[in-house]
């Protein structure tokens, strides 16, 4: 048997003990070079992965308090673990499967359903099926889509075949740690409309180090250009936890406005009741925010369960291509927004003008019907009750739009396409008069903060030129820097008394200077953007 031989060859490449307990490891010499090349192609060092046992031992990452929690295994619901994959490295995928088998108590693991989303890699097509059949428990089942369907339809196909009471979705490049499954099932058992997410640790894509950084963790948010992002647990939620879990708040289920999307568990019945997925979402992206908003708005809760920890390999780029090379993330996000975001939808289009009237979005009527049928609440309700920390650039503001030099359209505040997740210097650029440019959207709040969706204006006073620096805002308006928009149209920094000035521009960057009510270069006005 050719496969038998190949499987033996694969196993002979593995070095027992390598990277055990999640420690980092490295290749050397020629292997290091081909390892780096495989990283460039796959976003994962596949040569290194091939040398690590499918059964490498997981690290000990559980919180002390979790060790005291007792679960009555026999009373827990059973789980179907669903893993969809498209062109994933074979050894990484198998390590994921083995880690589930090694860590999930057999009494509660009903099955593992692998859904191959029509990969073309040779080892995934032949050898994998043979390996599953001859080397793994009969609980592991492998299905293959008839064409590439995208992760939503692949997950739906897996869910349709599942027979356990709870569906657990995992990406194809994860490693579970001991005790990860019980707390998820136990929470769902207590509360069937709780959709639960483990704490997701990082497995380094180059060294396979399991990078657990202590016991702190983030919860999910979103940005108005339609992406998921991470945030600290807000004080509001800490208070709720104190009421709920008393002195064990570190391991208390933590409400999260959104989820990353790949790793979660949900009661099987509830999954179908609450609208499973929008099956017309193609490729990758958008389904996570769709499901997050839907769960909260239609009566469920989304919770991070700190006693459940799973590592995930975050890749820096997509190693696979999308159907017809379309921006499936953008298209799916519009499908989501049309159904769930009500008039907040406009904010998405302001930040992604290319998505307005996008021709490939298709019809979403059946999802709106679902929303009516489930009698879901409004997006406004969601924002006020589930995610009140989120700053909305058009709410509670004195002004919003472009900030232009008075009577001079050559100068508008602009982020100059810098990385807005890091501190960056505020600049000026020609005003975009005919379209809304996301780089030129600014808000001036009632609390006198000058900001964008994510960043707040401050002054860098360490250098002789005092640049205006936009830094990621603390939650909401907590930033100490405040600005007065004076009767001379200056933006005057209350803490230093300096004004934003565009005199002697260096690389288009603005700076703060001594206020001079006669200076033309200190005069700024808000201009309404089109479609506002
Ligand atoms: C995150 C989620 C991912 C998904 C995505 C948004 C985590 C850790 N990951 O991105 O699960 O929610 O956001 O869509 O929360 N796949 C297919 N068919 C495809 C493309 C991908 O089956 O056409 C598989 C892929 O092999 C993988 C899974 O879907 O197992 C998720 O894809 P990813 O790992 O590229 O997504 P990720 O982690 O960047
Ligand atoms: Mn992933």
XYZ file of C-alpha atoms and ligand atoms in Angstrom:
572
model
C 0.000 0.000 0.000
C 1.463 3.290 -1.122
C -0.310 5.306 1.571
C 0.785 2.906 4.287
C 4.370 3.494 3.272
C 3.967 7.254 3.083
C 2.358 7.353 6.517
C 5.257 5.405 7.980
C 7.664 7.816 6.283
C 5.816 10.782 7.813
C 6.005 9.232 11.268
C 9.695 8.485 10.901
C 10.350 12.201 10.317
C 8.926 13.089 13.726
C 11.284 13.634 16.636
C 9.762 12.409 19.905
C 9.603 15.118 22.539
C 10.280 17.958 20.111
C 8.380 21.111 21.165
C 6.625 19.165 23.923
C 4.599 21.231 26.404
C 4.427 23.983 23.819
C 8.029 25.159 24.064
C 9.454 26.832 20.979
C 11.786 24.941 18.689
C 13.932 25.655 15.683
C 15.378 23.998 12.631
C 18.984 24.406 11.610
C 21.111 24.396 8.487
C 19.455 23.467 5.240
C 16.216 22.532 6.974
C 15.981 25.996 8.385
C 16.051 27.378 4.861
C 13.390 25.085 3.455
C 11.382 25.711 6.618
C 11.475 29.430 5.935
C 10.480 28.851 2.331
C 7.526 26.734 3.445
C 6.562 29.535 5.814
C 6.583 32.026 2.967
C 4.210 29.792 1.041
C 1.874 28.560 3.780
C 2.061 31.157 6.534
C 3.175 28.276 8.755
C 6.545 26.563 9.020
C 5.383 23.221 7.637
C 8.831 21.598 7.668
C 9.012 22.162 11.407
C 5.430 20.990 11.887
C 6.271 17.747 10.060
C 8.966 17.038 12.661
C 6.747 17.569 15.692
C 4.681 14.626 16.898
C 0.956 14.723 16.144
C 0.648 13.939 19.843
C 2.993 16.521 21.316
C 2.085 17.224 24.924
C 0.067 20.341 25.537
C 1.343 22.996 27.958
C -0.114 23.458 31.430
C -2.004 26.694 31.190
C -5.016 26.194 33.362
C -5.804 28.753 36.022
C -5.477 27.412 39.586
C -9.139 28.076 40.273
C -10.162 25.922 37.297
C -8.525 22.900 38.850
C -11.017 23.011 41.715
C -14.048 22.935 39.493
C -15.612 19.507 39.285
C -17.624 18.399 36.253
C -19.938 15.451 36.369
C -18.959 14.029 32.991
C -21.964 11.752 32.739
C -24.398 14.605 33.092
C -22.741 16.744 30.400
C -24.119 16.888 26.856
C -22.058 15.214 24.111
C -20.027 17.165 21.580
C -19.527 16.943 17.840
C -16.302 18.704 16.926
C -16.440 20.156 13.423
C -13.237 21.121 11.647
C -13.385 22.499 8.126
C -10.243 22.919 6.096
C -9.064 24.158 2.771
C -5.473 23.493 1.650
C -4.235 23.218 5.232
C -0.841 21.614 5.896
C -1.421 17.917 6.496
C 0.626 17.557 9.695
C -0.899 20.696 11.214
C -4.395 19.391 10.544
C -3.600 15.972 11.991
C -2.093 17.519 15.096
C -5.375 19.375 15.579
C -7.350 16.128 15.334
C -4.998 14.225 17.625
C -5.067 16.985 20.197
C -8.873 16.793 20.366
C -8.723 13.022 20.754
C -6.026 13.311 23.417
C -7.752 15.931 25.540
C -11.516 15.422 25.191
C -12.925 12.802 27.584
C -14.222 10.024 25.406
C -17.591 9.881 27.174
C -18.480 13.365 25.966
C -16.771 13.351 22.571
C -19.406 12.034 20.192
C -17.409 12.504 17.008
C -14.985 14.654 15.084
C -16.286 15.717 11.697
C -13.635 16.806 9.238
C -14.932 18.700 6.237
C -12.523 19.059 3.355
C -13.608 22.142 1.428
C -12.443 20.620 -1.861
C -8.706 21.012 -1.279
C -6.408 20.130 -4.142
C -3.351 19.148 -2.082
C -2.487 15.586 -2.859
C -1.945 14.419 0.727
C -5.321 15.825 1.793
C -7.079 14.019 -1.036
C -5.723 10.518 -0.608
C -3.459 9.899 2.320
C -5.607 11.745 4.845
C -8.647 9.553 4.198
C -6.526 6.441 4.527
C -4.936 7.713 7.743
C -8.323 8.531 9.264
C -9.689 5.121 8.359
C -6.744 3.020 9.472
C -5.111 4.966 12.292
C -7.787 6.979 14.050
C -10.782 6.222 16.208
C -13.989 5.498 14.315
C -15.305 8.679 15.894
C -13.367 10.632 13.296
C -15.278 11.122 10.046
C -14.075 12.794 6.911
C -16.318 14.417 4.304
C -15.390 16.254 1.156
C -17.352 19.121 -0.398
C -18.100 18.695 -4.098
C -16.656 22.103 -4.898
C -14.918 24.781 -2.886
C -17.764 26.219 -0.848
C -16.235 28.580 1.645
C -16.025 28.016 5.339
C -19.671 28.853 6.058
C -21.127 26.225 3.754
C -18.458 23.736 4.799
C -19.370 24.281 8.466
C -23.059 23.933 7.629
C -22.350 20.633 5.886
C -20.522 19.462 9.001
C -23.323 20.632 11.286
C -25.920 18.777 9.213
C -24.075 15.527 9.793
C -23.483 16.084 13.496
C -25.292 13.927 16.032
C -23.881 15.252 19.340
C -25.953 17.658 21.428
C -23.385 20.432 21.174
C -21.504 21.604 18.089
C -17.899 22.627 18.669
C -16.246 24.413 15.767
C -12.476 24.555 15.472
C -10.074 25.820 12.818
C -7.766 23.244 11.273
C -4.631 24.552 13.017
C -5.436 24.360 16.718
C -4.156 22.507 19.756
C -6.411 21.913 22.718
C -5.161 21.911 26.297
C -6.358 19.554 28.974
C -9.795 20.236 30.376
C -10.852 22.518 27.516
C -14.112 20.774 26.628
C -15.862 20.261 29.974
C -16.336 23.933 30.885
C -17.787 24.715 27.455
C -20.304 21.884 27.637
C -21.110 22.573 31.251
C -21.974 26.194 30.537
C -24.250 25.228 27.641
C -25.845 22.600 29.838
C -26.661 25.316 32.396
C -27.828 27.822 29.824
C -28.747 26.574 26.359
C -28.705 29.977 24.698
C -25.128 30.639 25.794
C -22.751 30.452 22.856
C -19.340 29.874 24.334
C -15.818 30.637 23.224
C -12.596 29.292 24.719
C -9.731 31.525 25.571
C -7.705 31.525 22.343
C -3.945 31.391 22.814
C -1.373 31.974 20.097
C 0.701 29.151 18.686
C 3.647 30.757 16.943
C 3.513 30.105 13.225
C 7.305 29.850 12.939
C 8.419 28.130 16.160
C 5.225 26.366 17.299
C 5.642 27.899 20.712
C 2.384 27.879 22.655
C 2.444 31.519 23.758
C 0.114 31.714 26.699
C 0.652 35.040 28.371
C -0.705 34.399 31.824
C -4.353 34.465 32.717
C -5.464 37.779 31.305
C -7.527 37.696 28.152
C -9.362 39.978 25.790
C -12.911 40.005 24.551
C -14.154 40.767 21.047
C -15.216 44.039 19.487
C -15.467 45.282 15.935
C -14.397 48.192 13.802
C -16.633 50.185 11.510
C -14.770 48.931 8.470
C -16.168 45.518 9.349
C -13.337 43.782 11.172
C -13.151 41.903 14.418
C -10.773 43.264 17.069
C -9.715 42.524 20.656
C -10.359 44.648 23.760
C -9.791 44.567 27.496
C -12.683 43.360 29.600
C -14.537 46.587 30.516
C -15.270 47.591 34.088
C -19.007 47.261 33.411
C -18.514 43.550 32.728
C -16.237 43.115 35.735
C -19.052 44.417 37.918
C -21.536 41.993 36.433
C -19.068 39.179 37.077
C -18.607 40.211 40.690
C -22.351 39.856 41.156
C -22.448 36.581 39.225
C -19.299 34.770 40.364
C -18.416 36.529 43.619
C -14.679 36.104 44.290
C -13.969 33.855 41.309
C -14.208 36.490 38.633
C -10.991 35.426 36.892
C -12.696 32.240 35.747
C -16.202 33.620 35.392
C -17.910 33.371 31.986
C -17.220 36.732 30.395
C -19.725 38.424 28.100
C -18.158 39.355 24.811
C -19.799 41.673 22.241
C -18.363 39.626 19.353
C -16.301 36.512 18.740
C -13.313 35.841 16.526
C -15.391 33.178 14.817
C -13.292 30.057 14.511
C -13.464 28.398 17.901
C -16.817 28.156 19.669
C -19.444 25.791 20.990
C -23.199 26.026 20.664
C -26.105 23.733 21.470
C -26.941 21.900 18.232
C -30.661 22.639 18.476
C -29.998 26.238 19.322
C -27.631 26.583 16.354
C -30.463 25.732 13.955
C -33.085 27.675 15.892
C -31.088 30.880 15.885
C -30.450 30.759 12.141
C -27.219 28.697 11.773
C -25.351 30.753 9.170
C -26.132 32.819 6.110
C -25.426 30.093 3.558
C -24.858 32.641 0.830
C -21.653 33.830 2.441
C -18.754 32.730 0.288
C -15.094 32.129 1.017
C -13.852 33.638 4.238
C -14.865 36.470 6.563
C -17.880 38.321 7.922
C -19.726 35.315 9.323
C -18.250 35.884 12.781
C -19.731 39.353 13.245
C -22.994 38.176 11.681
C -23.310 35.396 14.209
C -22.207 37.607 17.108
C -24.774 40.340 16.439
C -27.489 37.772 15.737
C -26.929 35.905 18.987
C -27.079 38.990 21.144
C -29.932 40.662 19.282
C -32.069 37.525 19.187
C -31.892 36.595 22.850
C -28.689 34.592 23.320
C -25.406 35.439 24.987
C -21.835 35.175 23.778
C -19.374 34.267 26.499
C -15.677 33.614 26.854
C -15.069 30.679 29.200
C -11.665 31.229 30.831
C -11.223 27.632 32.010
C -11.245 26.445 28.402
C -8.029 27.192 26.529
C -7.103 26.342 22.971
C -4.090 27.414 20.948
C -4.536 28.641 17.358
C -1.949 29.387 14.703
C -2.660 32.928 13.515
C -1.283 33.349 10.015
C -0.082 36.688 8.755
C -1.590 36.152 5.326
C -4.039 33.866 3.574
C -2.248 30.917 2.048
C -5.290 30.117 -0.094
C -7.195 32.068 -2.712
C -10.878 32.949 -2.759
C -13.513 32.026 -5.321
C -12.841 34.187 -8.395
C -10.450 36.255 -6.267
C -13.334 38.247 -4.799
C -13.245 40.263 -1.594
C -15.475 37.748 0.175
C -14.843 39.408 3.527
C -16.209 42.708 2.221
C -19.165 41.156 0.401
C -20.144 38.971 3.382
C -19.838 41.971 5.676
C -22.328 43.911 3.570
C -24.723 40.937 3.700
C -24.362 41.011 7.472
C -24.790 44.787 7.718
C -27.915 44.899 5.550
C -29.669 42.457 7.839
C -28.376 43.402 11.281
C -26.888 46.899 11.462
C -29.953 49.071 10.716
C -28.889 52.674 10.128
C -25.394 51.968 11.512
C -24.827 50.426 8.093
C -24.037 53.869 6.781
C -20.939 53.980 8.975
C -19.646 50.851 7.273
C -20.002 52.460 3.853
C -18.320 55.646 5.063
C -15.333 53.563 6.084
C -15.523 51.285 3.067
C -16.875 53.421 0.210
C -16.052 50.600 -2.195
C -18.719 48.413 -0.572
C -21.609 50.802 -1.178
C -23.850 49.306 -3.870
C -21.462 46.416 -4.372
C -22.773 44.314 -7.261
C -21.997 40.894 -5.740
C -23.887 41.159 -2.463
C -27.024 39.354 -3.613
C -30.354 39.149 -1.898
C -30.698 39.017 1.892
C -34.486 38.839 2.196
C -34.517 35.408 3.791
C -32.199 36.605 6.564
C -34.422 39.626 7.227
C -37.361 37.246 7.461
C -35.385 35.257 10.012
C -34.730 38.405 12.031
C -38.464 39.185 12.075
C -39.402 35.634 12.921
C -37.020 35.531 15.872
C -38.249 38.962 16.981
C -34.719 40.204 17.381
C -33.879 43.520 18.988
C -32.401 46.518 17.154
C -28.739 47.249 16.532
C -29.204 50.381 18.621
C -30.231 48.143 21.536
C -27.114 46.024 20.957
C -24.850 49.053 20.967
C -26.374 50.492 24.120
C -26.588 47.306 26.120
C -23.933 44.928 24.846
C -21.221 47.233 23.587
C -21.715 50.664 25.181
C -17.947 51.340 25.222
C -17.822 51.421 21.448
C -17.260 54.927 20.167
C -19.534 55.813 17.290
C -18.061 58.755 15.365
C -21.463 60.312 14.750
C -22.916 59.918 18.253
C -22.447 62.306 21.172
C -20.315 64.594 19.088
C -20.350 68.322 18.538
C -19.107 67.817 15.046
C -18.151 65.160 12.583
C -16.665 65.073 9.099
C -13.672 66.535 7.330
C -11.525 69.134 9.068
C -10.299 71.650 6.519
C -8.100 74.727 6.663
C -10.495 77.663 6.418
C -11.058 78.579 2.793
C -8.222 76.371 1.652
C -9.137 72.944 0.327
C -5.546 71.945 -0.098
C -5.363 71.042 3.574
C -7.592 68.557 5.368
C -6.678 66.520 8.457
C -5.655 63.096 7.170
C -4.096 59.915 8.552
C -1.842 59.781 5.470
C -2.508 56.033 5.242
C -0.384 55.283 8.292
C -1.048 52.257 10.492
C -3.956 53.491 12.592
C -3.658 50.718 15.173
C -0.404 52.299 16.388
C 0.288 55.891 17.380
C 0.731 57.995 14.229
C 1.338 61.608 13.324
C -1.651 63.614 12.217
C -1.105 65.113 8.783
C -2.862 67.117 6.121
C -3.738 66.245 2.558
C -5.928 67.731 -0.173
C -9.560 67.565 0.854
C -11.520 64.829 -0.863
C -14.479 66.922 -1.918
C -16.446 64.484 -4.003
C -16.275 61.333 -2.004
C -16.023 60.335 1.608
C -12.442 59.429 2.390
C -12.109 57.321 5.543
C -8.664 58.829 6.102
C -10.311 62.247 6.586
C -13.102 61.394 9.006
C -12.776 63.087 12.394
C -15.049 63.688 15.356
C -15.081 66.392 18.002
C -16.915 65.067 21.020
C -18.999 66.823 23.683
C -16.133 66.008 26.033
C -13.847 68.048 23.769
C -11.854 65.075 22.514
C -10.604 65.302 18.947
C -10.586 61.809 17.544
C -11.310 59.170 14.940
C -13.075 55.881 15.544
C -10.008 54.451 17.248
C -7.489 57.207 17.916
C -7.420 60.361 20.027
C -5.344 63.484 19.338
C -2.490 64.354 21.701
C 0.702 66.365 21.493
C 4.127 64.765 21.424
C 6.102 67.285 23.461
C 9.343 65.311 23.630
C 10.844 66.998 20.571
C 11.315 70.613 19.587
C 8.672 70.197 16.868
C 5.589 69.267 18.807
C 3.823 66.908 16.434
C 0.160 66.072 16.826
C -0.001 62.361 17.564
C -3.059 60.166 17.273
C -2.941 57.392 19.846
C -5.332 54.463 20.350
C -8.019 55.816 22.702
C -8.699 54.240 26.041
C -12.216 53.067 26.395
C -14.458 55.804 25.131
C -13.531 59.356 26.094
C -11.262 58.532 28.972
C -8.323 60.319 27.354
C -7.058 63.291 29.255
C -6.292 65.412 26.203
C -9.000 67.911 25.395
C -9.239 70.595 22.750
C -11.202 73.809 22.510
C -12.395 74.886 19.108
C -11.937 78.606 19.705
C -13.901 81.507 18.295
C -10.875 82.092 16.039
C -11.358 78.545 14.692
C -8.209 77.212 16.352
C -7.933 73.795 17.946
C -6.403 74.726 21.269
C -5.000 71.961 23.461
C -6.319 72.638 26.966
C -3.440 70.964 28.784
C -0.625 72.936 27.104
C -2.451 75.929 25.640
C -0.899 75.240 22.211
C -2.766 75.300 18.883
C -2.729 72.968 15.876
C -0.687 74.648 13.146
C 0.243 73.870 9.543
C 3.006 76.462 9.152
C 6.231 75.170 7.515
C 4.828 71.700 6.963
C 7.379 68.954 7.125
C 6.224 65.835 5.237
C 2.645 67.089 5.551
C 2.665 66.647 9.334
C 0.827 68.993 11.648
C 2.331 70.358 14.843
C 1.337 72.413 17.857
C 2.478 76.026 18.154
C 1.888 79.024 20.378
C -1.657 80.166 19.686
C -1.959 83.270 17.542
C -5.485 84.367 16.768
C -4.290 86.176 13.622
C -2.409 83.220 12.154
C -4.101 81.789 9.052
C -2.340 78.470 9.488
C -4.183 77.794 12.749
C -7.725 78.099 11.432
C -9.767 74.955 10.922
C -13.377 74.172 10.216
C -15.509 71.073 10.004
C -16.967 70.413 6.587
C -19.959 68.200 6.168
C -19.164 65.174 4.083
C -21.508 64.061 1.341
C -24.230 61.588 2.371
C -24.261 62.801 5.935
C -10.880 34.017 11.765
C -11.427 32.786 12.454
C -11.993 31.867 11.383
C -13.115 32.570 10.650
C -12.565 33.872 10.088
C -13.609 34.740 9.451
C -10.400 32.319 14.617
C -9.231 31.829 15.341
N -10.391 32.188 13.263
O -9.860 33.865 10.811
O -12.485 30.674 11.928
O -14.208 32.804 11.503
O -11.971 34.647 11.081
O -14.213 34.111 8.391
O -11.333 32.802 15.237
N -11.580 27.357 5.283
C -12.479 26.593 4.551
N -12.853 27.038 3.315
C -12.408 28.231 2.792
C -11.521 29.017 3.562
C -11.131 28.547 4.820
O -12.900 25.524 5.008
O -12.788 28.580 1.669
C -11.153 26.876 6.611
C -9.672 27.021 6.907
O -8.943 25.937 6.401
C -9.671 27.105 8.433
C -10.994 27.804 8.734
O -11.807 27.674 7.563
O -9.657 25.829 9.024
C -10.804 29.283 9.081
O -9.969 29.929 8.144
P -8.642 30.711 8.600
O -7.905 29.929 9.595
O -7.919 31.130 7.374
O -9.292 31.967 9.296
P -8.596 32.932 10.427
O -8.139 32.120 11.559
O -7.634 33.804 9.755
Mn -7.475 30.106 11.644
